[in-house]
Amino acid sequence: MTYLRALGRACALAALAVISWFDVLVEAIAFALLCVGLVFFLGPAIEWARRRSATARTLAARWCGVEIEAPYRREPPEPVRERDGWYRDGNTLYKRAFWIRWNRRFTWAMEDPAAGREFVWQVLNPLVTLLLPVAALLGGPVALRGYGRWTRWWLGPRPDPVPGQGRWLHRRLESLGHQMGILALSVVILVFSVWQLVVIAFAMPVAAPVILWTRSVTDTLRRESGNWTGVRIARPYLPPPGLPVPRADGLFQSGKQLYEEPFWPVQHARTRWVVGDRATWRDMAGGALIPLVSLLLVLPSVALVGRGTVGLFTLWVWRPFVSSPVTWWPFPEVSTHFGAAVQTPVALAMIVAGVAPATWLARQQARFARVWLGPTDATRLAARVERLKQTRTDVTVTQAAELRRIERDLHDGIQSRLVAMGMKLGAVEALVDTDPAAAKRLAAELRAASSEALTELRTLIRGIHPPVLSERGLLDAVRALALDSPLKTEVTGSLPGRVEEPVEACTYFAVSELLGNAAKHGSKRASIEVDFTDDQLTVVVTDDGKGGANPALGSGLRGIERRLGAFDGRLTLTSPIGGPTRATVEIPCQIDPEPLSPKTNTSSETA
């Protein structure tokens, strides 16, 4: 009876698994629609397919005795209406919350690592369950328990992978997926490149907004190429034009035409800026060439892996169910287990040969994309000039604000205490002869007030330049920050010497602000990695918070960017909805190669 019940459950699980191929078809159609600009279908398709996965987890717990928790990241929060009635997403306002909600959920579904594992499970699970009824007939509940563990491996929670770590095959298969991802994104860019050409040829007045909107697709390829392969592709576009300045007569000039309002001069300037930018045309050329090169690099790997997988399926899954010999071209027919075992190494060799160069090939795809989508010398120079102008303004504003803060702290804090102490000293002088006891009490109050003033002064000094930074260097100062932080923080890394003092101070306050933000938004743990390579200081702060950090929504991260801008540094933030948040601070600088003295070095790596 137990074996019959296990057989019935195995058949039901197999039927459910076959239905998941329908989910794969729906997701493939939704992705194809995404490639032609219909972006509203893929996210709902992924969430719809998750219902089938939830059913599989429930049945694995009920029939197989294997509990499986949901592996997904926390759902994104609902948009919050501001006081003026608008919904804000970055620097854009919306009257309704639909677009923000859809964009957050689409990002949440696409960036979750569980989504990729779930898709692979939907493809492979029906093939596995073809053998499940036979296994259940032979093994009963034991076979079902094994299937439950298989399901938990794919659909259960896993820790977020650490970049650069993992098994050899897993890393290569992941790189093969990255190759396919770069190819898919390049095809999307090709579609939008054709659309841009049509707009420029027949609808020039709307060319600027269309091209600016489609640049977000190209930016996605730049960003994901860096995340997947480590090949960074900077944005190559010229800085936008400034607002038009009215003439002496109050009119605005655009070419030979005068306007009473700045609207049309702004539109003409934006159109000239977008269409006249060489990067716009390089994007279109890249949209035509990158898919072709990516296809040539991806096709051999996909053909080898696909052929080897088909061979294994034919030899060990299809052959036992047919009475006649099977064949997979160009190899001879196989009818026995011995013949299948002889040809199995060939199929495995094909799979290995297909995935072995995947990491290198994905990097070559990204490098070719960088040739067309990266900046040229002219755009680098223009961006450098614009950045210097902006950082000069930011540094001036920041210095003025810092001086005002110090003046305010001295005026409202230390100065007030010193005035009060002076008045008490006058009272002591008046009472020392007539009422010595009262004079002693005032003297004791003066002693306590002087101690408080000294503590406040030391706090103010630490806010200007922490003494631990001067005495022990950046690494130990960061460890001191970790010890003072309410988070459980681990500090790793090393420095070959002392970094330039201004860079030390900038990095110290940046790390302090990042740890404060993490604690403020509910994080429990954090890690800090410090490294110095190729004349560049890199500090990575990672926390386990809820994610969704955006520099445009807060002054803290913008303040860090302004500080780093003075040193030509950069803040890179990766904060998907649900977490984790990873902030990378990079500053080009020089380092003192002299070894640190015992006073300025510690051996502790964990705070």
XYZ file of C-alpha atoms in Angstrom:
607
model
C 0.000 0.000 0.000
C 2.856 2.383 0.843
C 4.501 1.741 -2.497
C 1.227 2.333 -4.374
C 0.688 5.620 -2.529
C 4.273 6.653 -3.363
C 3.679 5.726 -7.020
C 0.520 7.841 -7.178
C 2.281 10.809 -5.637
C 5.204 10.380 -8.023
C 2.850 10.441 -11.013
C 1.168 13.588 -9.673
C 4.560 15.275 -9.190
C 5.564 14.297 -12.725
C 2.366 15.806 -14.140
C 2.962 19.023 -12.205
C 6.544 19.142 -13.485
C 5.425 18.863 -17.106
C 3.157 21.873 -16.581
C 6.255 23.910 -15.629
C 7.337 23.696 -19.286
C 4.299 25.823 -20.031
C 5.687 28.381 -17.551
C 8.987 28.316 -19.436
C 7.140 28.986 -22.695
C 5.268 31.938 -21.159
C 8.497 33.419 -19.782
C 10.227 32.984 -23.141
C 7.388 34.810 -24.908
C 7.470 37.575 -22.302
C 11.223 37.942 -22.793
C 10.758 38.142 -26.553
C 8.207 40.906 -26.021
C 10.712 42.670 -23.778
C 13.247 42.593 -26.621
C 10.842 44.511 -28.867
C 10.027 47.118 -26.232
C 6.954 45.588 -24.513
C 8.376 45.597 -21.004
C 5.280 44.960 -18.901
C 4.987 41.170 -19.282
C 8.213 39.549 -18.075
C 7.917 40.549 -14.414
C 4.342 39.256 -14.025
C 5.302 36.080 -15.927
C 8.099 35.350 -13.453
C 5.833 35.995 -10.462
C 3.104 33.844 -12.024
C 5.544 30.948 -12.456
C 6.469 31.231 -8.780
C 3.009 29.928 -7.888
C 3.969 26.587 -9.442
C 7.199 26.579 -7.446
C 5.260 27.327 -4.258
C 3.019 24.318 -4.999
C 6.115 22.153 -5.532
C 7.541 23.250 -2.167
C 4.233 22.508 -0.436
C 3.966 19.035 -1.980
C 7.617 18.298 -1.170
C 6.851 18.983 2.487
C 3.533 17.059 2.498
C 4.430 14.038 0.350
C 8.229 13.833 0.516
C 8.788 14.914 4.122
C 11.241 17.662 3.129
C 10.442 21.182 4.365
C 11.453 23.900 1.884
C 11.386 27.573 2.755
C 10.780 30.244 0.118
C 14.167 31.452 -1.207
C 13.143 34.893 -2.456
C 14.350 38.231 -1.191
C 11.943 40.417 0.723
C 9.325 42.061 -1.425
C 9.867 45.735 -2.223
C 7.958 48.263 -0.104
C 4.897 49.988 -1.459
C 5.429 53.523 -2.829
C 4.629 56.236 -0.294
C 2.699 59.315 -1.327
C 4.450 62.527 -0.324
C 2.723 65.470 1.316
C 2.174 67.250 -1.974
C 0.310 64.230 -3.382
C 3.093 63.016 -5.713
C 5.025 59.744 -5.670
C 8.787 60.088 -5.933
C 11.231 57.665 -7.512
C 14.737 59.133 -7.529
C 14.448 62.548 -9.121
C 11.201 61.751 -10.948
C 7.685 62.481 -9.686
C 4.615 60.422 -10.579
C 0.951 61.172 -10.026
C 0.165 57.499 -9.527
C 2.181 54.704 -7.955
C 1.715 52.159 -10.758
C 5.016 52.731 -12.567
C 7.100 52.853 -9.379
C 5.432 49.695 -8.053
C 5.908 47.838 -11.336
C 9.548 48.936 -11.676
C 10.383 47.887 -8.114
C 8.756 44.497 -8.492
C 10.383 43.935 -11.886
C 13.805 44.751 -10.424
C 13.070 42.592 -7.388
C 12.116 39.606 -9.552
C 14.953 39.945 -12.074
C 17.824 40.584 -9.636
C 16.935 37.800 -7.211
C 19.412 34.880 -7.654
C 16.552 32.489 -6.861
C 14.841 33.487 -10.132
C 17.656 31.997 -12.233
C 17.730 28.765 -10.232
C 13.968 28.519 -10.487
C 14.050 28.874 -14.274
C 16.680 26.118 -14.593
C 14.553 23.926 -12.318
C 11.521 24.508 -14.534
C 13.522 23.271 -17.527
C 15.242 20.273 -15.902
C 12.619 19.069 -13.433
C 10.281 17.473 -16.035
C 13.203 15.405 -17.341
C 14.008 14.164 -13.835
C 10.417 13.343 -12.975
C 10.153 11.073 -16.032
C 12.118 8.550 -13.942
C 10.362 9.359 -10.650
C 7.425 6.881 -11.020
C 9.874 4.046 -11.736
C 12.029 5.063 -8.784
C 8.952 5.311 -6.534
C 7.801 1.842 -7.633
C 11.202 0.443 -6.645
C 12.092 2.596 -3.648
C 8.755 3.885 -2.364
C 9.002 6.759 0.154
C 12.815 6.738 -0.093
C 12.619 7.806 -3.739
C 10.147 10.571 -2.859
C 12.452 11.811 -0.123
C 15.307 11.957 -2.617
C 13.129 13.946 -4.993
C 12.269 16.319 -2.134
C 15.966 16.940 -1.512
C 16.438 17.562 -5.245
C 13.633 20.118 -5.142
C 15.052 21.761 -2.012
C 18.462 22.110 -3.683
C 16.899 24.088 -6.520
C 13.989 25.889 -4.858
C 15.262 26.291 -1.312
C 17.119 29.280 0.145
C 20.858 29.653 -0.346
C 23.335 32.231 0.914
C 24.205 34.912 -1.628
C 27.214 33.758 -3.666
C 30.540 35.459 -3.067
C 32.024 36.827 -6.335
C 34.913 34.702 -7.562
C 34.043 31.691 -5.375
C 32.206 28.477 -6.134
C 32.769 25.176 -7.850
C 34.460 25.064 -11.248
C 31.404 23.811 -13.139
C 29.073 26.222 -11.376
C 31.264 29.208 -12.249
C 31.495 28.162 -15.904
C 27.770 27.549 -16.219
C 27.168 30.932 -14.623
C 29.541 32.521 -17.145
C 27.675 30.767 -19.955
C 24.511 32.357 -18.616
C 26.292 35.709 -18.606
C 27.217 35.189 -22.241
C 23.567 34.584 -23.061
C 22.593 37.635 -21.022
C 25.008 39.901 -22.889
C 23.725 38.512 -26.190
C 20.098 39.129 -25.189
C 20.820 42.695 -24.061
C 22.721 43.413 -27.272
C 19.727 42.197 -29.302
C 17.503 44.588 -27.345
C 19.975 47.405 -28.107
C 19.826 46.469 -31.801
C 16.038 46.810 -31.793
C 16.198 50.193 -30.107
C 19.005 51.347 -32.415
C 16.753 50.746 -35.410
C 13.992 52.620 -33.623
C 16.321 55.583 -32.978
C 17.283 55.754 -36.654
C 13.622 55.810 -37.652
C 12.898 58.604 -35.168
C 15.885 60.683 -36.300
C 14.905 60.266 -39.946
C 11.175 60.960 -39.659
C 10.452 62.576 -36.260
C 13.377 64.789 -35.329
C 11.433 66.903 -32.756
C 11.040 63.847 -30.492
C 14.524 62.442 -31.148
C 16.063 63.797 -27.941
C 13.616 62.194 -25.434
C 13.562 58.909 -27.373
C 17.358 58.645 -27.519
C 17.753 59.646 -23.867
C 15.199 57.017 -22.867
C 16.838 54.259 -24.913
C 20.221 55.074 -23.378
C 18.944 53.391 -20.239
C 18.948 50.079 -22.130
C 22.573 50.602 -23.164
C 23.414 51.583 -19.581
C 21.966 48.253 -18.480
C 24.438 46.402 -20.693
C 27.296 48.535 -19.354
C 26.283 47.896 -15.762
C 25.642 44.170 -16.103
C 28.857 43.613 -18.079
C 30.768 45.020 -15.124
C 28.774 42.954 -12.617
C 29.105 39.730 -14.607
C 32.624 39.898 -16.054
C 34.433 42.657 -14.152
C 34.920 44.662 -17.386
C 33.764 48.154 -16.542
C 32.246 50.283 -19.263
C 31.945 53.970 -18.407
C 29.205 56.176 -19.851
C 30.670 58.064 -22.836
C 28.116 60.820 -23.296
C 28.914 64.513 -23.364
C 27.566 66.556 -20.430
C 24.137 68.111 -21.042
C 23.921 71.754 -22.095
C 23.149 74.435 -19.558
C 19.958 76.433 -19.426
C 19.728 79.288 -21.934
C 20.647 82.776 -20.701
C 18.318 85.614 -21.769
C 19.670 88.460 -23.859
C 19.698 92.061 -22.704
C 16.214 92.542 -24.160
C 14.849 89.543 -22.214
C 14.480 87.245 -25.235
C 16.083 83.834 -25.669
C 18.131 83.110 -28.775
C 18.433 79.799 -30.603
C 20.420 80.217 -33.811
C 18.851 83.094 -35.727
C 15.486 82.789 -34.001
C 14.378 84.692 -30.878
C 11.837 83.348 -28.373
C 10.026 84.906 -25.466
C 10.117 81.679 -23.446
C 13.102 79.329 -22.919
C 11.155 76.174 -23.870
C 12.119 75.956 -27.542
C 15.764 77.028 -27.057
C 16.061 74.272 -24.448
C 14.553 71.696 -26.822
C 16.797 72.758 -29.703
C 19.887 72.647 -27.465
C 18.971 69.162 -26.187
C 18.402 67.900 -29.724
C 21.773 69.259 -30.904
C 23.440 67.819 -27.809
C 22.001 64.322 -28.308
C 22.221 64.048 -32.093
C 25.608 65.773 -32.288
C 27.152 63.483 -29.665
C 29.358 60.874 -31.323
C 28.501 58.440 -28.538
C 24.903 58.341 -29.829
C 26.059 57.061 -33.208
C 28.622 54.745 -31.630
C 25.770 53.211 -29.595
C 23.866 52.543 -32.804
C 26.926 51.030 -34.494
C 27.535 48.908 -31.419
C 23.896 47.831 -31.490
C 24.532 46.352 -34.940
C 27.964 44.797 -34.291
C 27.795 43.587 -30.676
C 24.959 41.066 -31.301
C 26.870 39.588 -34.248
C 30.130 39.186 -32.307
C 28.270 37.915 -29.224
C 26.449 35.319 -31.324
C 29.751 34.101 -32.809
C 31.239 33.774 -29.302
C 28.185 32.141 -27.737
C 27.201 29.729 -30.504
C 30.094 27.200 -30.134
C 29.595 26.902 -26.363
C 25.834 26.539 -26.629
C 26.171 24.004 -29.462
C 28.647 21.846 -27.531
C 26.751 21.985 -24.239
C 23.417 21.398 -25.959
C 24.762 18.502 -28.010
C 26.346 16.869 -24.967
C 23.174 17.279 -22.916
C 21.068 15.789 -25.712
C 23.503 12.875 -25.865
C 23.195 12.151 -22.134
C 19.425 12.412 -22.326
C 19.302 10.069 -25.325
C 21.632 7.489 -23.764
C 20.281 7.337 -20.230
C 16.731 8.780 -20.235
C 15.229 8.061 -23.664
C 16.919 4.732 -24.466
C 15.447 2.743 -21.501
C 11.893 3.659 -22.623
C 12.226 2.500 -26.246
C 12.772 -1.000 -27.536
C 14.788 -0.065 -30.615
C 18.390 1.208 -30.631
C 18.905 4.956 -30.281
C 21.406 7.183 -31.999
C 22.641 10.749 -31.662
C 24.514 11.984 -34.673
C 27.303 11.375 -35.651
C 27.829 8.416 -33.310
C 26.736 4.806 -33.942
C 23.537 3.294 -32.633
C 23.356 2.225 -28.984
C 21.098 -0.491 -27.591
C 22.909 -1.666 -24.437
C 24.113 -0.110 -21.186
C 27.693 -0.914 -22.182
C 27.362 1.022 -25.430
C 25.822 3.957 -23.555
C 28.684 3.885 -21.025
C 31.211 3.963 -23.890
C 29.652 7.060 -25.472
C 28.961 8.870 -22.163
C 32.554 10.250 -21.833
C 32.171 11.810 -25.277
C 28.984 13.627 -24.216
C 30.602 14.759 -20.975
C 33.661 15.960 -22.893
C 31.407 18.046 -25.137
C 29.793 19.700 -22.121
C 33.165 20.400 -20.514
C 34.585 21.749 -23.797
C 31.562 24.021 -24.112
C 31.674 25.494 -20.606
C 35.461 25.616 -20.090
C 36.108 28.848 -22.056
C 32.806 30.474 -21.017
C 34.374 32.872 -18.498
C 37.028 34.022 -20.965
C 34.511 34.347 -23.800
C 32.118 36.386 -21.652
C 34.976 38.751 -20.833
C 35.785 39.105 -24.524
C 32.151 39.959 -25.238
C 32.260 42.682 -22.606
C 35.568 44.021 -23.936
C 34.193 44.241 -27.449
C 31.144 46.041 -26.094
C 33.473 48.456 -24.291
C 35.120 49.359 -27.622
C 31.797 50.687 -28.951
C 29.905 51.678 -25.822
C 32.789 53.079 -23.811
C 34.111 56.652 -23.797
C 36.557 58.052 -26.334
C 39.376 60.470 -25.533
C 37.163 63.449 -26.410
C 34.332 62.362 -24.127
C 36.779 61.535 -21.332
C 38.237 65.025 -21.590
C 34.792 66.657 -21.639
C 33.620 64.581 -18.697
C 36.835 65.365 -16.830
C 36.408 69.097 -17.337
C 32.767 68.952 -16.247
C 33.655 66.853 -13.206
C 36.394 69.269 -12.188
C 33.956 72.174 -12.445
C 31.401 70.323 -10.369
C 33.863 69.112 -7.745
C 35.340 72.586 -7.416
C 31.867 73.913 -6.621
C 31.120 71.008 -4.279
C 34.404 71.431 -2.401
C 33.769 75.150 -1.934
C 30.236 74.539 -0.675
C 31.349 71.692 1.587
C 34.178 73.699 3.116
C 31.863 76.641 3.774
C 29.279 74.328 5.385
C 31.964 72.675 7.521
C 33.257 76.037 8.729
C 29.711 77.109 9.591
C 29.176 73.870 11.523
C 32.389 74.317 13.503
C 31.495 77.956 14.204
C 28.006 76.956 15.332
C 29.306 74.156 17.578
C 31.859 76.483 19.167
C 29.346 79.313 19.603
C 26.455 77.239 20.924
C 28.507 74.742 22.904
C 31.982 75.549 24.167
C 31.537 79.335 24.162
C 28.319 79.160 26.183
C 29.963 76.870 28.751
C 32.987 79.169 29.056
C 30.736 82.217 29.572
C 28.820 80.367 32.297
C 32.102 79.307 33.923
C 33.304 82.922 33.906
C 30.121 84.071 35.638
C 30.505 81.365 38.282
C 34.119 82.383 38.826
C 32.887 85.916 39.521
C 30.415 84.538 42.062
C 33.199 82.506 43.709
C 35.286 85.642 44.070
C 32.337 87.443 45.723
C 31.537 84.574 48.113
C 35.002 83.338 49.062
C 35.204 85.731 52.036
C 31.547 85.956 53.105
C 30.319 82.396 52.461
C 33.217 79.915 51.954
C 30.867 76.910 51.859
C 28.879 78.323 48.938
C 32.148 79.237 47.204
C 33.327 75.617 47.556
C 30.064 74.325 46.041
C 30.446 76.691 43.094
C 34.070 75.603 42.686
C 32.932 71.960 42.532
C 30.340 72.886 39.892
C 33.074 74.703 37.968
C 35.229 71.569 38.040
C 32.369 69.451 36.646
C 31.564 72.085 34.015
C 35.206 72.217 32.905
C 35.236 68.414 32.539
C 32.063 68.539 30.418
C 33.518 71.355 28.312
C 36.684 69.337 27.767
C 34.649 66.282 26.710
C 32.603 68.387 24.291
C 35.771 69.949 22.891
C 37.309 66.518 22.327
C 34.127 65.373 20.551
C 34.301 68.445 18.331
C 37.951 67.754 17.546
C 37.148 64.158 16.630
C 34.494 65.469 14.246
C 37.116 67.632 12.543
C 39.947 65.080 12.457
C 39.899 61.981 14.713
C 43.105 61.593 16.769
C 43.083 57.817 16.183
C 43.431 58.530 12.475
C 46.617 60.534 12.982
C 48.070 58.182 15.569
C 47.269 54.742 14.175
C 46.367 55.140 10.502
C 43.313 54.409 8.412
C 42.963 50.658 8.987
C 43.000 50.902 12.785
C 40.733 53.954 12.659
C 38.227 51.895 10.662
C 38.511 49.117 13.251
C 37.783 51.682 15.948
C 34.679 52.735 14.025
C 33.605 49.104 13.832
C 34.015 48.690 17.591
C 31.915 51.798 18.264
C 29.212 50.777 15.778
C 26.060 49.058 17.093
C 26.400 46.549 14.225
C 28.374 43.329 14.452
C 31.110 44.401 12.062
C 34.036 42.488 10.585
C 37.032 44.381 9.183
C 39.386 42.623 6.764
C 42.204 43.704 4.500
C 45.586 45.329 4.815
C 47.496 48.396 3.680
C 51.187 48.404 2.749
C 51.724 51.795 4.434
C 50.115 55.096 5.369
C 47.735 56.691 2.896
C 47.840 60.430 2.269
C 46.275 62.233 5.228
C 43.469 64.008 3.311
C 42.488 60.703 1.688
C 42.546 58.982 5.088
C 40.165 61.575 6.523
C 37.835 61.392 3.515
C 37.698 57.579 3.641
C 37.224 57.535 7.419
C 34.197 59.821 7.325
C 32.767 57.953 4.321
C 32.942 54.632 6.204
C 31.479 56.296 9.296
C 28.531 57.615 7.277
C 27.934 54.217 5.609
C 27.933 52.370 8.943
C 25.589 54.983 10.395
C 23.200 54.577 7.458
C 23.279 50.788 7.822
C 22.454 50.986 11.547
C 19.717 53.578 10.938
C 17.946 51.357 8.393
C 17.820 48.224 10.518
C 20.964 46.283 9.579
C 22.379 43.804 12.093
C 25.712 42.832 10.545
C 28.248 44.553 8.327
C 31.633 43.830 6.789
C 34.382 46.220 5.723
C 37.084 45.245 3.226
C 40.109 47.520 2.783
C 42.510 47.084 -0.129
C 45.123 49.066 -2.025
C 45.974 48.022 -5.592
C 47.410 49.908 -8.566
C 47.551 53.259 -6.749
C 43.890 53.026 -5.784
C 42.424 52.673 -2.315
C 39.263 50.538 -2.258
C 36.942 50.163 0.726
C 33.861 47.934 0.419
C 31.135 48.208 3.081
C 28.447 45.512 2.958
C 25.436 45.236 5.265
C 22.470 42.882 5.549
C 19.803 45.603 5.517
C 16.610 45.798 3.495
C 18.310 47.453 0.501
C 16.814 50.060 -1.766
C 19.426 52.713 -0.938
C 19.464 55.610 -3.403
C 21.888 58.565 -3.256
C 19.208 60.798 -4.777
C 16.917 60.271 -1.772
C 19.294 61.235 1.033
C 21.930 63.795 1.891
C 24.306 61.298 3.518
C 25.280 59.417 0.359
C 25.369 62.656 -1.635
C 27.729 64.057 0.992
C 30.011 61.042 0.531
C 30.009 61.585 -3.232
C 30.907 65.249 -2.752
C 33.784 64.334 -0.421
C 35.097 61.748 -2.866
C 34.734 64.136 -5.783
C 37.428 66.367 -4.314
C 39.897 63.473 -4.744
C 38.511 62.206 -8.066
C 37.065 59.272 -6.155
C 33.916 57.324 -6.763
C 31.104 55.736 -4.759
C 29.511 52.657 -6.364
C 26.313 51.484 -4.709
C 24.608 48.124 -5.246
C 21.428 47.922 -3.187
C 18.674 45.692 -4.614
C 15.291 45.686 -2.915
C 15.542 43.233 -0.036
C 19.306 43.661 0.332
C 22.149 43.277 0.793
C 23.619 46.742 0.279
C 27.187 46.916 -1.017
C 28.941 50.303 -1.167
C 32.365 50.525 -2.823
C 34.544 53.586 -2.183
C 37.431 54.024 -4.653
C 40.009 56.812 -4.384
C 43.187 57.118 -6.483
C 46.044 58.067 -4.173
C 49.651 57.440 -3.220
C 50.901 55.497 -0.244
C 53.952 55.783 1.984
C 55.921 52.559 1.415
C 57.629 52.827 4.802
C 56.501 50.052 7.178
C 54.200 51.013 9.997
C 55.608 51.288 13.499
C 54.253 48.974 16.227
C 52.198 51.911 17.522
C 50.344 52.229 14.242
C 49.661 48.593 13.515
C 47.424 45.928 14.988
C 46.866 42.313 14.180
C 43.142 42.114 14.893
C 41.020 41.501 11.874
C 37.575 41.399 13.505
C 35.819 44.169 15.306
